[in-house]
Amino acid sequence: MIDHIKAPVLKLKTIRLLEKNQYTFDVDLKATKTEVKRWVEGFFGVKVTGMNSHRPPRKLKRMGATVGYPVRYKRMIVTLRPGDSIPLF
């Protein structure tokens, strides 16, 4: 399952979500909410109360004459119960 979790996301919006005890991860497109929930609860030892997911829109990238799209990913927003936190952040 560790292969499906790409990385935690640290942007302005996700830093604001930390105040609400919500953490954001980029995951593989094939990962489901249940898999990510089990992984976060098992790896960090916390209780997940909610999950939201979305796939950001594709953006066209240009490298000289070559035009293409970067690899797609899914973004998961994980809500933890009050009192729990993830030490990464």
mmCIF file of N, CA and C in Angstrom:
data_model
loop_
_atom_site.group_PDB
_atom_site.id
_atom_site.type_symbol
_atom_site.label_atom_id
_atom_site.label_comp_id
_atom_site.label_asym_id
_atom_site.label_seq_id
_atom_site.Cartn_x
_atom_site.Cartn_y
_atom_site.Cartn_z
ATOM 1 N N MET A 1 0.820 -1.204 0.000
ATOM 2 C CA MET A 1 0.000 0.000 0.000
ATOM 3 C C MET A 1 0.853 1.253 0.000
ATOM 4 N N ILE A 2 2.055 1.173 0.538
ATOM 5 C CA ILE A 2 2.916 2.346 0.582
ATOM 6 C C ILE A 2 3.217 2.850 -0.830
ATOM 7 N N ASP A 3 3.113 1.958 -1.841
ATOM 8 C CA ASP A 3 3.373 2.365 -3.217
ATOM 9 C C ASP A 3 2.306 3.321 -3.732
ATOM 10 N N HIS A 4 1.084 3.225 -3.212
ATOM 11 C CA HIS A 4 -0.009 4.064 -3.692
ATOM 12 C C HIS A 4 0.051 5.483 -3.132
ATOM 13 N N ILE A 5 0.668 5.676 -1.972
ATOM 14 C CA ILE A 5 0.764 7.006 -1.373
ATOM 15 C C ILE A 5 1.995 7.692 -1.947
ATOM 16 N N LYS A 6 1.797 8.791 -2.669
ATOM 17 C CA LYS A 6 2.915 9.481 -3.305
ATOM 18 C C LYS A 6 3.650 10.376 -2.300
ATOM 19 N N ALA A 7 2.935 11.366 -1.751
ATOM 20 C CA ALA A 7 3.592 12.327 -0.864
ATOM 21 C C ALA A 7 2.544 13.175 -0.159
ATOM 22 N N PRO A 8 2.891 13.739 1.005
ATOM 23 C CA PRO A 8 2.002 14.731 1.617
ATOM 24 C C PRO A 8 2.074 16.033 0.822
ATOM 25 N N VAL A 9 1.019 16.800 0.864
ATOM 26 C CA VAL A 9 0.945 18.047 0.108
ATOM 27 C C VAL A 9 1.053 19.214 1.072
ATOM 28 N N LEU A 10 1.960 20.126 0.798
ATOM 29 C CA LEU A 10 2.111 21.328 1.621
ATOM 30 C C LEU A 10 1.990 22.562 0.729
ATOM 31 N N LYS A 11 0.794 23.085 0.654
ATOM 32 C CA LYS A 11 0.512 24.314 -0.081
ATOM 33 C C LYS A 11 -0.271 25.225 0.855
ATOM 34 N N LEU A 12 -0.581 26.427 0.414
ATOM 35 C CA LEU A 12 -1.265 27.381 1.287
ATOM 36 C C LEU A 12 -2.604 26.840 1.785
ATOM 37 N N LYS A 13 -3.398 26.268 0.881
ATOM 38 C CA LYS A 13 -4.705 25.763 1.290
ATOM 39 C C LYS A 13 -4.560 24.578 2.248
ATOM 40 N N THR A 14 -3.621 23.680 1.978
ATOM 41 C CA THR A 14 -3.471 22.510 2.836
ATOM 42 C C THR A 14 -2.927 22.891 4.207
ATOM 43 N N ILE A 15 -2.142 23.940 4.282
ATOM 44 C CA ILE A 15 -1.653 24.412 5.583
ATOM 45 C C ILE A 15 -2.813 24.990 6.392
ATOM 46 N N ARG A 16 -3.759 25.664 5.720
ATOM 47 C CA ARG A 16 -4.954 26.156 6.418
ATOM 48 C C ARG A 16 -5.819 24.998 6.899
ATOM 49 N N LEU A 17 -5.850 23.906 6.137
ATOM 50 C CA LEU A 17 -6.644 22.745 6.534
ATOM 51 C C LEU A 17 -6.076 22.055 7.778
ATOM 52 N N LEU A 18 -4.787 22.236 8.047
ATOM 53 C CA LEU A 18 -4.185 21.633 9.236
ATOM 54 C C LEU A 18 -4.838 22.152 10.514
ATOM 55 N N GLU A 19 -5.339 23.386 10.482
ATOM 56 C CA GLU A 19 -6.030 23.945 11.649
ATOM 57 C C GLU A 19 -7.326 23.184 11.937
ATOM 58 N N LYS A 20 -7.928 22.596 10.899
ATOM 59 C CA LYS A 20 -9.161 21.820 11.056
ATOM 60 C C LYS A 20 -8.864 20.337 11.259
ATOM 61 N N ASN A 21 -7.601 20.000 11.476
ATOM 62 C CA ASN A 21 -7.163 18.615 11.680
ATOM 63 C C ASN A 21 -7.377 17.777 10.422
ATOM 64 N N GLN A 22 -7.127 18.396 9.246
ATOM 65 C CA GLN A 22 -7.239 17.709 7.967
ATOM 66 C C GLN A 22 -5.875 17.688 7.293
ATOM 67 N N TYR A 23 -5.494 16.526 6.790
ATOM 68 C CA TYR A 23 -4.194 16.332 6.158
ATOM 69 C C TYR A 23 -4.397 15.895 4.719
ATOM 70 N N THR A 24 -3.520 16.345 3.820
ATOM 71 C CA THR A 24 -3.688 16.101 2.392
ATOM 72 C C THR A 24 -2.535 15.269 1.859
ATOM 73 N N PHE A 25 -2.882 14.257 1.047
ATOM 74 C CA PHE A 25 -1.887 13.381 0.434
ATOM 75 C C PHE A 25 -2.185 13.235 -1.049
ATOM 76 N N ASP A 26 -1.132 13.143 -1.870
ATOM 77 C CA ASP A 26 -1.283 12.742 -3.260
ATOM 78 C C ASP A 26 -1.145 11.231 -3.307
ATOM 79 N N VAL A 27 -2.088 10.571 -3.966
ATOM 80 C CA VAL A 27 -2.081 9.115 -4.040
ATOM 81 C C VAL A 27 -2.249 8.679 -5.498
ATOM 82 N N ASP A 28 -2.017 7.407 -5.741
ATOM 83 C CA ASP A 28 -2.178 6.816 -7.057
ATOM 84 C C ASP A 28 -3.657 6.840 -7.448
ATOM 85 N N LEU A 29 -3.925 6.901 -8.757
ATOM 86 C CA LEU A 29 -5.312 6.931 -9.227
ATOM 87 C C LEU A 29 -6.079 5.674 -8.843
ATOM 88 N N LYS A 30 -5.396 4.548 -8.672
ATOM 89 C CA LYS A 30 -6.063 3.282 -8.361
ATOM 90 C C LYS A 30 -6.392 3.139 -6.874
ATOM 91 N N ALA A 31 -5.836 3.983 -6.029
ATOM 92 C CA ALA A 31 -6.067 3.881 -4.587
ATOM 93 C C ALA A 31 -7.502 4.283 -4.252
ATOM 94 N N THR A 32 -8.115 3.536 -3.337
ATOM 95 C CA THR A 32 -9.471 3.843 -2.898
ATOM 96 C C THR A 32 -9.430 4.514 -1.532
ATOM 97 N N LYS A 33 -10.569 5.092 -1.144
ATOM 98 C CA LYS A 33 -10.652 5.742 0.161
ATOM 99 C C LYS A 33 -10.411 4.741 1.289
ATOM 100 N N THR A 34 -10.948 3.546 1.152
ATOM 101 C CA THR A 34 -10.793 2.531 2.191
ATOM 102 C C THR A 34 -9.334 2.135 2.361
ATOM 103 N N GLU A 35 -8.617 1.955 1.266
ATOM 104 C CA GLU A 35 -7.196 1.592 1.337
ATOM 105 C C GLU A 35 -6.382 2.680 2.011
ATOM 106 N N VAL A 36 -6.627 3.927 1.615
ATOM 107 C CA VAL A 36 -5.872 5.045 2.195
ATOM 108 C C VAL A 36 -6.205 5.194 3.672
ATOM 109 N N LYS A 37 -7.472 5.015 4.041
ATOM 110 C CA LYS A 37 -7.880 5.117 5.445
ATOM 111 C C LYS A 37 -7.165 4.063 6.287
ATOM 112 N N ARG A 38 -7.160 2.815 5.814
ATOM 113 C CA ARG A 38 -6.472 1.743 6.546
ATOM 114 C C ARG A 38 -4.990 2.019 6.687
ATOM 115 N N TRP A 39 -4.376 2.541 5.608
ATOM 116 C CA TRP A 39 -2.947 2.813 5.650
ATOM 117 C C TRP A 39 -2.630 3.928 6.647
ATOM 118 N N VAL A 40 -3.389 5.022 6.620
ATOM 119 C CA VAL A 40 -3.129 6.147 7.530
ATOM 120 C C VAL A 40 -3.341 5.714 8.980
ATOM 121 N N GLU A 41 -4.423 4.970 9.254
ATOM 122 C CA GLU A 41 -4.686 4.510 10.623
ATOM 123 C C GLU A 41 -3.611 3.537 11.101
ATOM 124 N N GLY A 42 -3.162 2.656 10.241
ATOM 125 C CA GLY A 42 -2.154 1.685 10.641
ATOM 126 C C GLY A 42 -0.769 2.277 10.777
ATOM 127 N N PHE A 43 -0.390 3.148 9.848
ATOM 128 C CA PHE A 43 0.970 3.685 9.842
ATOM 129 C C PHE A 43 1.180 4.746 10.915
ATOM 130 N N PHE A 44 0.203 5.636 11.101
ATOM 131 C CA PHE A 44 0.356 6.734 12.047
ATOM 132 C C PHE A 44 -0.313 6.469 13.392
ATOM 133 N N GLY A 45 -1.145 5.450 13.489
ATOM 134 C CA GLY A 45 -1.813 5.143 14.754
ATOM 135 C C GLY A 45 -2.841 6.181 15.154
ATOM 136 N N VAL A 46 -3.606 6.686 14.194
ATOM 137 C CA VAL A 46 -4.643 7.696 14.455
ATOM 138 C C VAL A 46 -5.986 7.146 13.993
ATOM 139 N N LYS A 47 -7.073 7.848 14.318
ATOM 140 C CA LYS A 47 -8.420 7.454 13.918
ATOM 141 C C LYS A 47 -8.928 8.439 12.863
ATOM 142 N N VAL A 48 -9.272 7.931 11.685
ATOM 143 C CA VAL A 48 -9.774 8.763 10.584
ATOM 144 C C VAL A 48 -11.290 8.868 10.700
ATOM 145 N N THR A 49 -11.822 10.115 10.691
ATOM 146 C CA THR A 49 -13.264 10.306 10.786
ATOM 147 C C THR A 49 -13.885 10.658 9.448
ATOM 148 N N GLY A 50 -13.099 11.126 8.483
ATOM 149 C CA GLY A 50 -13.659 11.482 7.182
ATOM 150 C C GLY A 50 -12.604 11.496 6.106
ATOM 151 N N MET A 51 -13.054 11.276 4.867
ATOM 152 C CA MET A 51 -12.152 11.274 3.717
ATOM 153 C C MET A 51 -12.833 12.017 2.570
ATOM 154 N N ASN A 52 -12.093 12.859 1.891
ATOM 155 C CA ASN A 52 -12.549 13.498 0.657
ATOM 156 C C ASN A 52 -11.479 13.250 -0.395
ATOM 157 N N SER A 53 -11.886 13.090 -1.635
ATOM 158 C CA SER A 53 -10.909 12.882 -2.697
ATOM 159 C C SER A 53 -11.337 13.643 -3.941
ATOM 160 N N HIS A 54 -10.349 14.018 -4.738
ATOM 161 C CA HIS A 54 -10.636 14.608 -6.031
ATOM 162 C C HIS A 54 -9.421 14.443 -6.934
ATOM 163 N N ARG A 55 -9.683 14.523 -8.229
ATOM 164 C CA ARG A 55 -8.619 14.470 -9.227
ATOM 165 C C ARG A 55 -8.499 15.852 -9.836
ATOM 166 N N PRO A 56 -7.389 16.547 -9.605
ATOM 167 C CA PRO A 56 -7.210 17.878 -10.193
ATOM 168 C C PRO A 56 -7.226 17.788 -11.725
ATOM 169 N N PRO A 57 -7.623 18.861 -12.407
ATOM 170 C CA PRO A 57 -7.672 18.825 -13.871
ATOM 171 C C PRO A 57 -6.287 18.692 -14.486
ATOM 172 N N ARG A 58 -6.256 18.083 -15.675
ATOM 173 C CA ARG A 58 -4.981 17.923 -16.381
ATOM 174 C C ARG A 58 -4.506 19.279 -16.876
ATOM 175 N N LYS A 59 -3.192 19.477 -16.843
ATOM 176 C CA LYS A 59 -2.610 20.716 -17.340
ATOM 177 C C LYS A 59 -1.619 20.389 -18.440
ATOM 178 N N LEU A 60 -1.672 21.132 -19.510
ATOM 179 C CA LEU A 60 -0.800 20.928 -20.644
ATOM 180 C C LEU A 60 0.592 21.449 -20.305
ATOM 181 N N LYS A 61 1.618 20.640 -20.507
ATOM 182 C CA LYS A 61 2.996 21.048 -20.253
ATOM 183 C C LYS A 61 3.760 21.058 -21.571
ATOM 184 N N ARG A 62 4.654 22.000 -21.702
ATOM 185 C CA ARG A 62 5.428 22.124 -22.929
ATOM 186 C C ARG A 62 6.916 22.098 -22.594
ATOM 187 N N MET A 63 7.653 21.249 -23.300
ATOM 188 C CA MET A 63 9.113 21.172 -23.170
ATOM 189 C C MET A 63 9.694 21.359 -24.567
ATOM 190 N N GLY A 64 9.966 22.587 -24.947
ATOM 191 C CA GLY A 64 10.443 22.862 -26.295
ATOM 192 C C GLY A 64 9.334 22.617 -27.300
ATOM 193 N N ALA A 65 9.611 21.740 -28.276
ATOM 194 C CA ALA A 65 8.608 21.438 -29.293
ATOM 195 C C ALA A 65 7.656 20.344 -28.839
ATOM 196 N N THR A 66 7.980 19.655 -27.754
ATOM 197 C CA THR A 66 7.156 18.553 -27.270
ATOM 198 C C THR A 66 6.064 19.077 -26.354
ATOM 199 N N VAL A 67 4.846 18.611 -26.591
ATOM 200 C CA VAL A 67 3.701 19.000 -25.779
ATOM 201 C C VAL A 67 3.093 17.735 -25.198
ATOM 202 N N GLY A 68 2.762 17.761 -23.906
ATOM 203 C CA GLY A 68 2.164 16.579 -23.303
ATOM 204 C C GLY A 68 1.549 16.913 -21.959
ATOM 205 N N TYR A 69 1.100 15.858 -21.291
ATOM 206 C CA TYR A 69 0.473 15.999 -19.988
ATOM 207 C C TYR A 69 1.305 15.264 -18.945
ATOM 208 N N PRO A 70 1.443 15.822 -17.723
ATOM 209 C CA PRO A 70 2.157 15.098 -16.669
ATOM 210 C C PRO A 70 1.326 13.921 -16.156
ATOM 211 N N VAL A 71 1.935 13.081 -15.363
ATOM 212 C CA VAL A 71 1.265 11.910 -14.815
ATOM 213 C C VAL A 71 0.116 12.347 -13.919
ATOM 214 N N ARG A 72 -1.039 11.677 -14.051
ATOM 215 C CA ARG A 72 -2.219 12.001 -13.245
ATOM 216 C C ARG A 72 -2.074 11.436 -11.840
ATOM 217 N N TYR A 73 -2.771 12.038 -10.906
ATOM 218 C CA TYR A 73 -2.788 11.581 -9.523
ATOM 219 C C TYR A 73 -4.124 11.948 -8.912
ATOM 220 N N LYS A 74 -4.384 11.415 -7.743
ATOM 221 C CA LYS A 74 -5.600 11.707 -6.986
ATOM 222 C C LYS A 74 -5.153 12.366 -5.684
ATOM 223 N N ARG A 75 -5.915 13.320 -5.205
ATOM 224 C CA ARG A 75 -5.581 13.993 -3.952
ATOM 225 C C ARG A 75 -6.616 13.621 -2.900
ATOM 226 N N MET A 76 -6.145 13.138 -1.732
ATOM 227 C CA MET A 76 -7.024 12.733 -0.637
ATOM 228 C C MET A 76 -6.874 13.709 0.525
ATOM 229 N N ILE A 77 -7.989 14.149 1.059
ATOM 230 C CA ILE A 77 -7.994 14.983 2.261
ATOM 231 C C ILE A 77 -8.545 14.118 3.384
ATOM 232 N N VAL A 78 -7.713 13.878 4.400
ATOM 233 C CA VAL A 78 -8.037 12.971 5.494
ATOM 234 C C VAL A 78 -8.346 13.800 6.737
ATOM 235 N N THR A 79 -9.523 13.598 7.337
ATOM 236 C CA THR A 79 -9.906 14.291 8.562
ATOM 237 C C THR A 79 -9.707 13.342 9.733
ATOM 238 N N LEU A 80 -8.990 13.798 10.759
ATOM 239 C CA LEU A 80 -8.732 12.990 11.947
ATOM 240 C C LEU A 80 -9.622 13.435 13.085
ATOM 241 N N ARG A 81 -9.825 12.541 14.055
ATOM 242 C CA ARG A 81 -10.638 12.909 15.217
ATOM 243 C C ARG A 81 -9.876 13.947 16.045
ATOM 244 N N PRO A 82 -10.590 14.762 16.813
ATOM 245 C CA PRO A 82 -9.924 15.781 17.636
ATOM 246 C C PRO A 82 -8.928 15.139 18.601
ATOM 247 N N GLY A 83 -7.772 15.733 18.722
ATOM 248 C CA GLY A 83 -6.734 15.216 19.606
ATOM 249 C C GLY A 83 -5.668 14.420 18.895
ATOM 250 N N ASP A 84 -5.988 13.856 17.714
ATOM 251 C CA ASP A 84 -5.012 13.105 16.929
ATOM 252 C C ASP A 84 -4.266 14.044 15.989
ATOM 253 N N SER A 85 -3.030 13.694 15.692
ATOM 254 C CA SER A 85 -2.257 14.463 14.711
ATOM 255 C C SER A 85 -1.226 13.545 14.072
ATOM 256 N N ILE A 86 -0.751 13.960 12.936
ATOM 257 C CA ILE A 86 0.275 13.214 12.218
ATOM 258 C C ILE A 86 1.594 13.968 12.420
ATOM 259 N N PRO A 87 2.634 13.284 12.892
ATOM 260 C CA PRO A 87 3.885 13.974 13.212
ATOM 261 C C PRO A 87 4.653 14.503 12.019
ATOM 262 N N LEU A 88 4.312 14.109 10.794
ATOM 263 C CA LEU A 88 5.014 14.624 9.630
ATOM 264 C C LEU A 88 4.894 16.118 9.528
ATOM 265 N N PHE A 89 3.728 16.651 9.886
ATOM 266 C CA PHE A 89 3.453 18.065 9.706
ATOM 267 C C PHE A 89 3.791 18.784 10.980
#
